[in-house]
mmCIF file of C-alpha atoms in Angstrom:
data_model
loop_
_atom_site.group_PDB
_atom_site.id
_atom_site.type_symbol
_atom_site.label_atom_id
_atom_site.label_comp_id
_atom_site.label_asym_id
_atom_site.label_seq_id
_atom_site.Cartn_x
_atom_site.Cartn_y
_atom_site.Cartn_z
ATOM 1 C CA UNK H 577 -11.485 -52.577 54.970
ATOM 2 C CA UNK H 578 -12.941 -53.423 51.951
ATOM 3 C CA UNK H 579 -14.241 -49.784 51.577
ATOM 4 C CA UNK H 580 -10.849 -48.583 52.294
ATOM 5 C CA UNK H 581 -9.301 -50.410 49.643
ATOM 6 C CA UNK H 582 -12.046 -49.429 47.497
ATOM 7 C CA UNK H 583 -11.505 -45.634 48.352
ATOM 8 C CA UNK H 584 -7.524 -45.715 48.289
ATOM 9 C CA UNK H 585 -8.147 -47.825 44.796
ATOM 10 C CA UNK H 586 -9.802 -44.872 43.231
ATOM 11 C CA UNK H 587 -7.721 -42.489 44.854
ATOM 12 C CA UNK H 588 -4.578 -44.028 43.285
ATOM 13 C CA UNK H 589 -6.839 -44.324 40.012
ATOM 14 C CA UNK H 590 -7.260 -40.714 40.261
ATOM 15 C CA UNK H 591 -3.699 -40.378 41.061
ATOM 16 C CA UNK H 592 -2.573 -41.785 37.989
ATOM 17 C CA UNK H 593 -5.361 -40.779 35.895
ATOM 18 C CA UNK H 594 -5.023 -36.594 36.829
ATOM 19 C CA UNK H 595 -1.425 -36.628 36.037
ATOM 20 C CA UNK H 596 -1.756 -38.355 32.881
ATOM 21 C CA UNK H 597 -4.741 -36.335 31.811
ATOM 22 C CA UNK H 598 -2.674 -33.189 32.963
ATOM 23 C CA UNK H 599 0.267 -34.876 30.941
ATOM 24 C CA UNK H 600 -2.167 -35.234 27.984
ATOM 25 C CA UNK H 601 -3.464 -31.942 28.034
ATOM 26 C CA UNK H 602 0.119 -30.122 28.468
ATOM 27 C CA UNK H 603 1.261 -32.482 26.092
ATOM 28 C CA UNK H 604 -1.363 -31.428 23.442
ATOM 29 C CA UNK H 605 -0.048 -27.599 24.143
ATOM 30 C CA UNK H 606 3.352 -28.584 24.195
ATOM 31 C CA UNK H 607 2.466 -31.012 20.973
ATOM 32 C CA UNK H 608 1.022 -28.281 19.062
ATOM 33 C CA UNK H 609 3.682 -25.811 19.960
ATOM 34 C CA UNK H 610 6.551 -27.827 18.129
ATOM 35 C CA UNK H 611 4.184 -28.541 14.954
ATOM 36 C CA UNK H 612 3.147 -25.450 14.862
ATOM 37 C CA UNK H 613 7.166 -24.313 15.177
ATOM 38 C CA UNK H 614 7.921 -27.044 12.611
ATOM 39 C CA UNK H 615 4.775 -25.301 9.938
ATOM 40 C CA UNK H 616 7.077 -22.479 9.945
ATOM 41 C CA UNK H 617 10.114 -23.395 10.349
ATOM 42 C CA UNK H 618 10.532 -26.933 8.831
ATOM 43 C CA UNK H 619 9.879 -26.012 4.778
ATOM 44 C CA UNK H 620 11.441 -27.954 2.608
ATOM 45 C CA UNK H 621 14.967 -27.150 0.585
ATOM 46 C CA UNK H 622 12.201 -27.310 -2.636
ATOM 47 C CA UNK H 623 10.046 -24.689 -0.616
ATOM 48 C CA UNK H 624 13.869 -22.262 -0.108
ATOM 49 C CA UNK H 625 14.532 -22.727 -4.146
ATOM 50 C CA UNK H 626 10.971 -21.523 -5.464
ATOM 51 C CA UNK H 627 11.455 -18.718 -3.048
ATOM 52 C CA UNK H 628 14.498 -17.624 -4.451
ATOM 53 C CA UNK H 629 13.487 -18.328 -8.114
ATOM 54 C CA UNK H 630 9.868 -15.905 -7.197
ATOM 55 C CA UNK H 631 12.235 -13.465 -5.438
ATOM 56 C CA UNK H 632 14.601 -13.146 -8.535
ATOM 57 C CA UNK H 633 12.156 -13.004 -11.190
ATOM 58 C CA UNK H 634 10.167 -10.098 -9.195
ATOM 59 C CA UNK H 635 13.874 -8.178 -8.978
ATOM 60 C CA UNK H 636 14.902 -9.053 -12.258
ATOM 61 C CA UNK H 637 12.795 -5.714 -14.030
ATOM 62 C CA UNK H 638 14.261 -3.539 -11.418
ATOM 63 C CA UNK H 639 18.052 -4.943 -11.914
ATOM 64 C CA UNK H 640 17.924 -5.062 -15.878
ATOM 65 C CA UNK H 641 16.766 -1.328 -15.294
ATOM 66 C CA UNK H 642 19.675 -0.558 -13.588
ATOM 67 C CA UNK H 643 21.758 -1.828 -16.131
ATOM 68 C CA UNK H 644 19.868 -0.497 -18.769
ATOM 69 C CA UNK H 645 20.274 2.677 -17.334
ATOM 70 C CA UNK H 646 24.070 2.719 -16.552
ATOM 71 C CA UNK H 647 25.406 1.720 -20.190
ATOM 72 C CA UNK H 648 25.316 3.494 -23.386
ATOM 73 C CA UNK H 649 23.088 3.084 -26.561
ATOM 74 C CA UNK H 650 25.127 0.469 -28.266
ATOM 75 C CA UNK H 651 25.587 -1.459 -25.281
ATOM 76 C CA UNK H 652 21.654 -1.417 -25.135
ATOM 77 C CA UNK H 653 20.922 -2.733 -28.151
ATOM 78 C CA UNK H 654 23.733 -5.035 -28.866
ATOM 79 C CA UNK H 655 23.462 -8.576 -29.122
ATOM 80 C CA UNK H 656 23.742 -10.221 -26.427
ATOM 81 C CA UNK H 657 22.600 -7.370 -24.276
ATOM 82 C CA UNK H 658 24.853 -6.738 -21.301
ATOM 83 C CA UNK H 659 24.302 -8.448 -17.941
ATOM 84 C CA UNK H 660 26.289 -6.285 -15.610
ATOM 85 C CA UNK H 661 25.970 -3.124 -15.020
ATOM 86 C CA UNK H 662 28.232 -0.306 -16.357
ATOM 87 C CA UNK H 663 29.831 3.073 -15.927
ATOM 88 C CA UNK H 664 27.229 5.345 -17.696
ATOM 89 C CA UNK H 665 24.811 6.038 -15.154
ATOM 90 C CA UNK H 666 26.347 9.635 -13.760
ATOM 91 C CA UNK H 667 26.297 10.921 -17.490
ATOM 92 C CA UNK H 668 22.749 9.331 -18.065
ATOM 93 C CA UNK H 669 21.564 11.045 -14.821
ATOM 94 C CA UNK H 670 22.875 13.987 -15.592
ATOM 95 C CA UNK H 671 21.481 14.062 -19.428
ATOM 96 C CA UNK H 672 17.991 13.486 -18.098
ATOM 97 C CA UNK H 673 18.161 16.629 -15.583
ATOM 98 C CA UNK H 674 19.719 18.784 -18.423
ATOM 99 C CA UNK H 675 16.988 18.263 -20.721
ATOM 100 C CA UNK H 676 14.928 21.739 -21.194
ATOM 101 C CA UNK H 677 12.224 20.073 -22.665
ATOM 102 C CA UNK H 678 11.214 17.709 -20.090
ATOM 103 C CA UNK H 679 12.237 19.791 -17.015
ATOM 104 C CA UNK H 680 12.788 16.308 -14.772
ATOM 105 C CA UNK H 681 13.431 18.074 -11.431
ATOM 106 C CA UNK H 682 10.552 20.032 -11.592
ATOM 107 C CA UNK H 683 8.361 16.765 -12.456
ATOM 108 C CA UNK H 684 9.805 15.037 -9.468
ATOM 109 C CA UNK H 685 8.771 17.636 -7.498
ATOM 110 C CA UNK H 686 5.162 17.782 -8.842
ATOM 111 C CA UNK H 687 4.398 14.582 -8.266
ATOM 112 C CA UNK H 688 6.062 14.699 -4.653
ATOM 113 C CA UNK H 689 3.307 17.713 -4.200
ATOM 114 C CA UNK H 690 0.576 15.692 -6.258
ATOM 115 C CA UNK H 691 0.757 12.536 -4.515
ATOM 116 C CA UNK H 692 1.939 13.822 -0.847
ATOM 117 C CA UNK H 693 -1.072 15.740 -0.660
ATOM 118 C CA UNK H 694 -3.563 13.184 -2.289
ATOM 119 C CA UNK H 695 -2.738 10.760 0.287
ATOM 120 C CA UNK H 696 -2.714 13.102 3.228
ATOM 121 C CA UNK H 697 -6.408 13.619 2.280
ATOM 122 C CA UNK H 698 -7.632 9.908 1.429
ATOM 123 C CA UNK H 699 -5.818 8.632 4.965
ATOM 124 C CA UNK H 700 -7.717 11.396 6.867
ATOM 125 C CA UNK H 701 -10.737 11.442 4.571
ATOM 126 C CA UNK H 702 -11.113 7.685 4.437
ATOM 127 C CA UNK H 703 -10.763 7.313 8.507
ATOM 128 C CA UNK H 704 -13.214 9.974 9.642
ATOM 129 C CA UNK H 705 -15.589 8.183 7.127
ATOM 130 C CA UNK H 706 -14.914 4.589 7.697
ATOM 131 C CA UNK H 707 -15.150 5.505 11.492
ATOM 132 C CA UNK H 708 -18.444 7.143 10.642
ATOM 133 C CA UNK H 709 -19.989 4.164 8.315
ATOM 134 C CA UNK H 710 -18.369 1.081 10.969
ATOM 135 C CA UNK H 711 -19.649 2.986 14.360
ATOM 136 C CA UNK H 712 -21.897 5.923 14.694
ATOM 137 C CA UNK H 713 -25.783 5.732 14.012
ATOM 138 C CA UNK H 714 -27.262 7.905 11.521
ATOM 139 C CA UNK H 715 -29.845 7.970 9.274
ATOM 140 C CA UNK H 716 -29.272 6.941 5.676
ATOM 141 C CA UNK H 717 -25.861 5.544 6.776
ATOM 142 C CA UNK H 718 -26.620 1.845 4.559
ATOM 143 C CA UNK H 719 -27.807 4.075 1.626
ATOM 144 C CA UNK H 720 -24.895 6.616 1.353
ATOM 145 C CA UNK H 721 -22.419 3.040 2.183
ATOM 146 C CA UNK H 722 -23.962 1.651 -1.167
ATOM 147 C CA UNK H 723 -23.537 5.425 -3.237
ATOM 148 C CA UNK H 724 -19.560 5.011 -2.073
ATOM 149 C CA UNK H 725 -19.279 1.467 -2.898
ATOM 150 C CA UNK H 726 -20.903 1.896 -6.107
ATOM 151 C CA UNK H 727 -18.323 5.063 -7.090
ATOM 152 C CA UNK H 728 -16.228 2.138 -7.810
ATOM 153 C CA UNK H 729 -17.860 0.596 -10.068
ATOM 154 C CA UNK H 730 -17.666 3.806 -12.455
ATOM 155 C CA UNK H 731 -14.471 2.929 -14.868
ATOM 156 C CA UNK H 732 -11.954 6.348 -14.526
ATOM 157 C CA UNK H 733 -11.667 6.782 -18.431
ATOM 158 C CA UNK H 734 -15.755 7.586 -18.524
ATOM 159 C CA UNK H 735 -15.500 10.413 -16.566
ATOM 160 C CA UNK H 736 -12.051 11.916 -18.241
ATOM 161 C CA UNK H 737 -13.879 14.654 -20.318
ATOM 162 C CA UNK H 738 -17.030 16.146 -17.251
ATOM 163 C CA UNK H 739 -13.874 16.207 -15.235
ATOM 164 C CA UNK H 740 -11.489 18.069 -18.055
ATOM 165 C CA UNK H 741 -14.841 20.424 -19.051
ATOM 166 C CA UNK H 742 -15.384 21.205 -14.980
ATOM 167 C CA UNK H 743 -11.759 21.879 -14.622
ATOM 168 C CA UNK H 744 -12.069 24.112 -17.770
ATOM 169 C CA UNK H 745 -14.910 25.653 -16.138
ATOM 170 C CA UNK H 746 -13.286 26.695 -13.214
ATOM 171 C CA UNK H 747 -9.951 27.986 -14.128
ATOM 172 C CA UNK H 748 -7.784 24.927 -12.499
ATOM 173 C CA UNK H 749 -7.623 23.137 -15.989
ATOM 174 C CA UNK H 750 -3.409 23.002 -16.741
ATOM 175 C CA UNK H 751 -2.028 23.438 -13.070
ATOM 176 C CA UNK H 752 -1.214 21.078 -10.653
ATOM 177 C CA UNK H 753 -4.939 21.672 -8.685
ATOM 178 C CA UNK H 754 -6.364 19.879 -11.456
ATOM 179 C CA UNK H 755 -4.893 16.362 -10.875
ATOM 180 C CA UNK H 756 -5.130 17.241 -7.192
ATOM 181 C CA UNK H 757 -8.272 18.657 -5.982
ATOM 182 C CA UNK H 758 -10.166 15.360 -7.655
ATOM 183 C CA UNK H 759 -8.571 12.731 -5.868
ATOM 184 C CA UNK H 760 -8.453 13.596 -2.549
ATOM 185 C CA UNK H 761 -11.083 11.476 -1.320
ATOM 186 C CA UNK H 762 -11.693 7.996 -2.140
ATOM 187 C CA UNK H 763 -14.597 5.317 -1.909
ATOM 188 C CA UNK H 764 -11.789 2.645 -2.136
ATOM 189 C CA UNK H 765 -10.517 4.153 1.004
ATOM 190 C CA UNK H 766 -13.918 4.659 2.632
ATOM 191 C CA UNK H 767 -14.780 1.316 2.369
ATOM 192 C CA UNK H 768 -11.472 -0.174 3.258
ATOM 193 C CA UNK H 769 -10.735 1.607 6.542
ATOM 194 C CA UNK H 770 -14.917 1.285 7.503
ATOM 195 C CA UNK H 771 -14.400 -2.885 6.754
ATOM 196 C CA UNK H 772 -10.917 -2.835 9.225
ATOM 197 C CA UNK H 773 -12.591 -0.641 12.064
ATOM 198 C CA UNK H 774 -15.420 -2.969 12.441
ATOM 199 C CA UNK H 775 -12.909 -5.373 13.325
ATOM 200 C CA UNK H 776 -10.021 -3.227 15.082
ATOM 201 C CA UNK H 777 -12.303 -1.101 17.461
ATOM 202 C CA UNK H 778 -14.560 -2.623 20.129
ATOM 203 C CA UNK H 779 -18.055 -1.110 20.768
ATOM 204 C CA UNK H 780 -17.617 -1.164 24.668
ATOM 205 C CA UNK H 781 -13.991 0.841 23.856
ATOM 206 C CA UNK H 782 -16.317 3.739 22.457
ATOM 207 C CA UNK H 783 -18.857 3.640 24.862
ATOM 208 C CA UNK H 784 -16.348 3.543 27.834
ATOM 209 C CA UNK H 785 -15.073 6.988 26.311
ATOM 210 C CA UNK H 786 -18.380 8.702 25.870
ATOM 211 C CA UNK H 787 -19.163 7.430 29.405
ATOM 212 C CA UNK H 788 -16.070 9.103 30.415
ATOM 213 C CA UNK H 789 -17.292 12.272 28.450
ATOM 214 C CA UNK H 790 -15.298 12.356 25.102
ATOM 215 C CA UNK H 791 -16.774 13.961 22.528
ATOM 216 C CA UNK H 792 -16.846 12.069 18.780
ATOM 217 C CA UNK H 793 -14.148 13.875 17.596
ATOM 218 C CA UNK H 794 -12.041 13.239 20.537
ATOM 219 C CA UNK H 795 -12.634 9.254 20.255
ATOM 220 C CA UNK H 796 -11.815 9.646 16.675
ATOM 221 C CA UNK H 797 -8.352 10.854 17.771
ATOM 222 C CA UNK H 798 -7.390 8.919 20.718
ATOM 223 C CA UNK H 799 -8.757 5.862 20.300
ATOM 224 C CA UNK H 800 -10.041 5.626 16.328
ATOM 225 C CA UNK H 801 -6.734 6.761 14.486
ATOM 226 C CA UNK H 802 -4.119 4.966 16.415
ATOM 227 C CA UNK H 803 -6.246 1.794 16.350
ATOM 228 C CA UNK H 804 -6.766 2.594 12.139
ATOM 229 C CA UNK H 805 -2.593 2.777 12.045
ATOM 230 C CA UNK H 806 -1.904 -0.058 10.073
ATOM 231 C CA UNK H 807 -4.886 -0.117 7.754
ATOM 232 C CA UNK H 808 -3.890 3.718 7.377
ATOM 233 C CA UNK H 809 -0.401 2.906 6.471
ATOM 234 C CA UNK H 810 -1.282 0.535 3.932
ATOM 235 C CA UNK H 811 -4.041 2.621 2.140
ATOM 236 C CA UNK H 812 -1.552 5.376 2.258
ATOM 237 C CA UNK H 813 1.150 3.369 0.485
ATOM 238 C CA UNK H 814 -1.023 2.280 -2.520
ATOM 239 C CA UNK H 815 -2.693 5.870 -2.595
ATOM 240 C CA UNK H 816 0.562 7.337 -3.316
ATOM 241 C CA UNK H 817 1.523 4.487 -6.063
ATOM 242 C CA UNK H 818 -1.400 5.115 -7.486
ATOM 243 C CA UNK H 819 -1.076 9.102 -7.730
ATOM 244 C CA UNK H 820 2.647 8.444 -8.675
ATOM 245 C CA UNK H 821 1.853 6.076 -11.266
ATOM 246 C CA UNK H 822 -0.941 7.737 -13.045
ATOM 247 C CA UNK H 823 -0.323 9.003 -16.357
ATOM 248 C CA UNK H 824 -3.265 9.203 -18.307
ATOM 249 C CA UNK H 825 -5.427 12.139 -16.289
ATOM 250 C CA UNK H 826 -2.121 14.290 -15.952
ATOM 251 C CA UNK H 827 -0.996 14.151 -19.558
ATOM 252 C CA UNK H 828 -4.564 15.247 -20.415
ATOM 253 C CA UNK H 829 -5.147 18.137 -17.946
ATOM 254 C CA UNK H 830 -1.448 19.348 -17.155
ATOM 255 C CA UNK H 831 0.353 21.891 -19.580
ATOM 256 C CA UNK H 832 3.790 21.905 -20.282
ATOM 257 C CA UNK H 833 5.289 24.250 -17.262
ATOM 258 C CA UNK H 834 3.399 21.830 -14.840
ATOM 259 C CA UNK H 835 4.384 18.374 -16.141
ATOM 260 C CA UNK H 836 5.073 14.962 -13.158
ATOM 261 C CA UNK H 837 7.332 11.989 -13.206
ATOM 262 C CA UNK H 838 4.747 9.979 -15.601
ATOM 263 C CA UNK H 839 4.363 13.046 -18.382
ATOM 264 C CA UNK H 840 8.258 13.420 -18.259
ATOM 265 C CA UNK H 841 8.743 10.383 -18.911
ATOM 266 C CA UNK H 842 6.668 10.206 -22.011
ATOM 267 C CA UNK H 843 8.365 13.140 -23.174
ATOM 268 C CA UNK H 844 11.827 11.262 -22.361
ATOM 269 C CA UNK H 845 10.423 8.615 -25.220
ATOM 270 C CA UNK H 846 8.805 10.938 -27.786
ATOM 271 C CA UNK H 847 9.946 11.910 -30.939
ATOM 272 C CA UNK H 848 11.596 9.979 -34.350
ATOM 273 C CA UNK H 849 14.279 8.436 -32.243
ATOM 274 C CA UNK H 850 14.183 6.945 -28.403
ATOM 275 C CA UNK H 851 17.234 7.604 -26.537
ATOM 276 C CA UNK H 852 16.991 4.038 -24.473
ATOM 277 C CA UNK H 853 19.774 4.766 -21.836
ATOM 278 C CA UNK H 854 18.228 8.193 -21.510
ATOM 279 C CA UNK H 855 14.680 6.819 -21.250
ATOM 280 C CA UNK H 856 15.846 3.892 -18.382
ATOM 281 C CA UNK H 857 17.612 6.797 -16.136
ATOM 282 C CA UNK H 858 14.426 8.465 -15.872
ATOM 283 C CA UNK H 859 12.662 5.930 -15.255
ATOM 284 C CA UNK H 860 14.840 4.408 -12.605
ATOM 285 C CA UNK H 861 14.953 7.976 -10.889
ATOM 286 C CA UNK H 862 11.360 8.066 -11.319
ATOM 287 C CA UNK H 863 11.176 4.336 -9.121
ATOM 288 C CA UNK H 864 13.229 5.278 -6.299
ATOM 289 C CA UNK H 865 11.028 7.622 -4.088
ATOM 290 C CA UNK H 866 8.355 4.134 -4.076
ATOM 291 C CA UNK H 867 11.280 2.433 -3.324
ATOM 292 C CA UNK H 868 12.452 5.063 -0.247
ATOM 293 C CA UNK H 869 8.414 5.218 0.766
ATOM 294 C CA UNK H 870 8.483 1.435 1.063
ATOM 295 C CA UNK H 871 11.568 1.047 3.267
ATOM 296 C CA UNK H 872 10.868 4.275 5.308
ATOM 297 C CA UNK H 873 6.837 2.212 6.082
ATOM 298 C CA UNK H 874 7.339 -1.096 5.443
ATOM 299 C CA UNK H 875 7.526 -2.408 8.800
ATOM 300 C CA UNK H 876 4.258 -0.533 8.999
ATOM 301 C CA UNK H 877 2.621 -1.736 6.002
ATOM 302 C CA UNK H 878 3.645 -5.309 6.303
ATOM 303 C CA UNK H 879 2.190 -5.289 9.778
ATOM 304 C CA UNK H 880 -0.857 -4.013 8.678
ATOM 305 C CA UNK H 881 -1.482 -6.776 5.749
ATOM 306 C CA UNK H 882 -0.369 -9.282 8.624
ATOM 307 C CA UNK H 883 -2.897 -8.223 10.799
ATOM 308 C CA UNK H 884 -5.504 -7.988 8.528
ATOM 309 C CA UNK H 885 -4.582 -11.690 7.324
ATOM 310 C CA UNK H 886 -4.674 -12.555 10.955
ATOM 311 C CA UNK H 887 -8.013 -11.291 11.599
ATOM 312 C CA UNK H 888 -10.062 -12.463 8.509
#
């Protein structure tokens, strides 16, 4: 009797104890689920107004350019300077493209070829070798790791004039090849997609395909590259700001028939007097392919940062 009371005591001990353990435990998810809801959800009206003051002051350069670039010259520099945009920009647009000497379209489409091509290469380039350096054994892999990492140490400006002799050297100096042919590889690149395929790209996901009989090249492209995707979207994005952007390499080597965006724009603010309205339309046509490359692989890029957060 005394046994069964005993028994049916603990029983009813465990009865109540279970559930409320289960309730604890499910509560804890179901705890955690809200606060972790609230983390991102719940930020404060102070948190929404710094937002939207960082958000304005990163758009307020483009927007000023807009208006800069849509008014005349005495609108420019008047005091106060305008604030809203006006009707100029068709006629500014239009002065830029008619002007012989700095031959816009063909600059646009330059540095379209320029940095299209350069970051073709660095995506491909930088994949095969990160795949290389993150998963296949070879000799001397550590040491020729250390030569790439170390290529970026080497400041750009230092090796301006072997590069502009070599190009000299080898008939490409003052054509497009010459700002091309250098940059299509890069130990940035190397290093970064080598650093996310460690992570990204299991060692029993490459061994299952050789098992299967894929050769290396085969793994690279079925399994490799659409695993790299994001990392490959986001070195491709700030390969082709950088090519876009750079001006100092391409006003050395490039002559005048072969000028890009950068050079044209220099030429847009040469000479004893700066056409400012004339200067901003260039330079606002010269902003919106980023702008088109960042809304046609944003999702893309922004994924890829994410998941790169995510991971680390």
């Amino acid at each position: 009797m005394s046994l069964r009371t005993q028994t049916g005591g603990a029983a009813d001990r465990r009865d109540v104890v279970a559930p409320r353990a289960v309730d604890e435990l499910a509560g804890s998810d179901r705890g955690s689920g809200p606060r972790r809801r609230s983390k991102v959800t719940g930020a404060s009206p102070l948190m929404y107004v710094a937002l939207t003051f960082v958000v304005l002051l990163s758009a307020a350069p483009l927007y000023f350019m807009l208006v800069m670039a849509s008014r005349a010259n005495s609108d420019i520099l008047g005091i106060p300077p305008p604030l809203l945009p006006g009707d100029q920009l068709a006629s500014n647009i239009d002065r830029v493209f008619a002007n012989a000497d700095v031959q816009f379209g063909r600059a646009l489409l330059n540095s379209l070829l320029v940095a299209g091509t350069a970051t073709v290469a660095v995506v491909v380039s930088s994949a095969l070798a990160g795949f290389a350096f993150a998963k296949l054994k070879f000799r001397g892999s550590n040491v020729l790791l250390i030569v790439v990492v170390a290529t970026m140490m080497v400041p750009v400006q230092l090796g301006l004039i072997p590069l502009y002799m070599l190009m000299t050297k080898i008939g490409l100096a003052g054509g497009l090849a010459s700002v091309t042919l250098p940059f299509l590889v890069s130990g940035f690149g190397v290093f970064f997609m080598r650093q996310y395929a460690l992570q990204a790209i299991p060692d029993e996901l490459i061994e299952a395909a050789r098992v299967d009989g894929a050769s290396t090249l085969r793994i690279f492209w079925s399994i490799v590259f659409p695993a790299l995707r994001p990392a490959a979207a986001v070195l491709g994005l700030l390969t082709f700001m950088e090519r876009w952007n750079d001006f100092l390499w391409p006003y050395i080597a490039l002559d005048f028939n072969h000028p890009t965006v950068q050079v044209a724009l220099s030429r847009l603010s040469g000479g004893y007097y700066t056409d400012q309205a004339l200067v901003m339309a260039g330079t606002l046509m010269g902003t919106l392919p980023l702008v088109v490359v960042f809304i046609l692989f944003g999702r893309q890029i922004v994924g890829g940062i994410m998941e790169g957060g995510l991971k680390s």
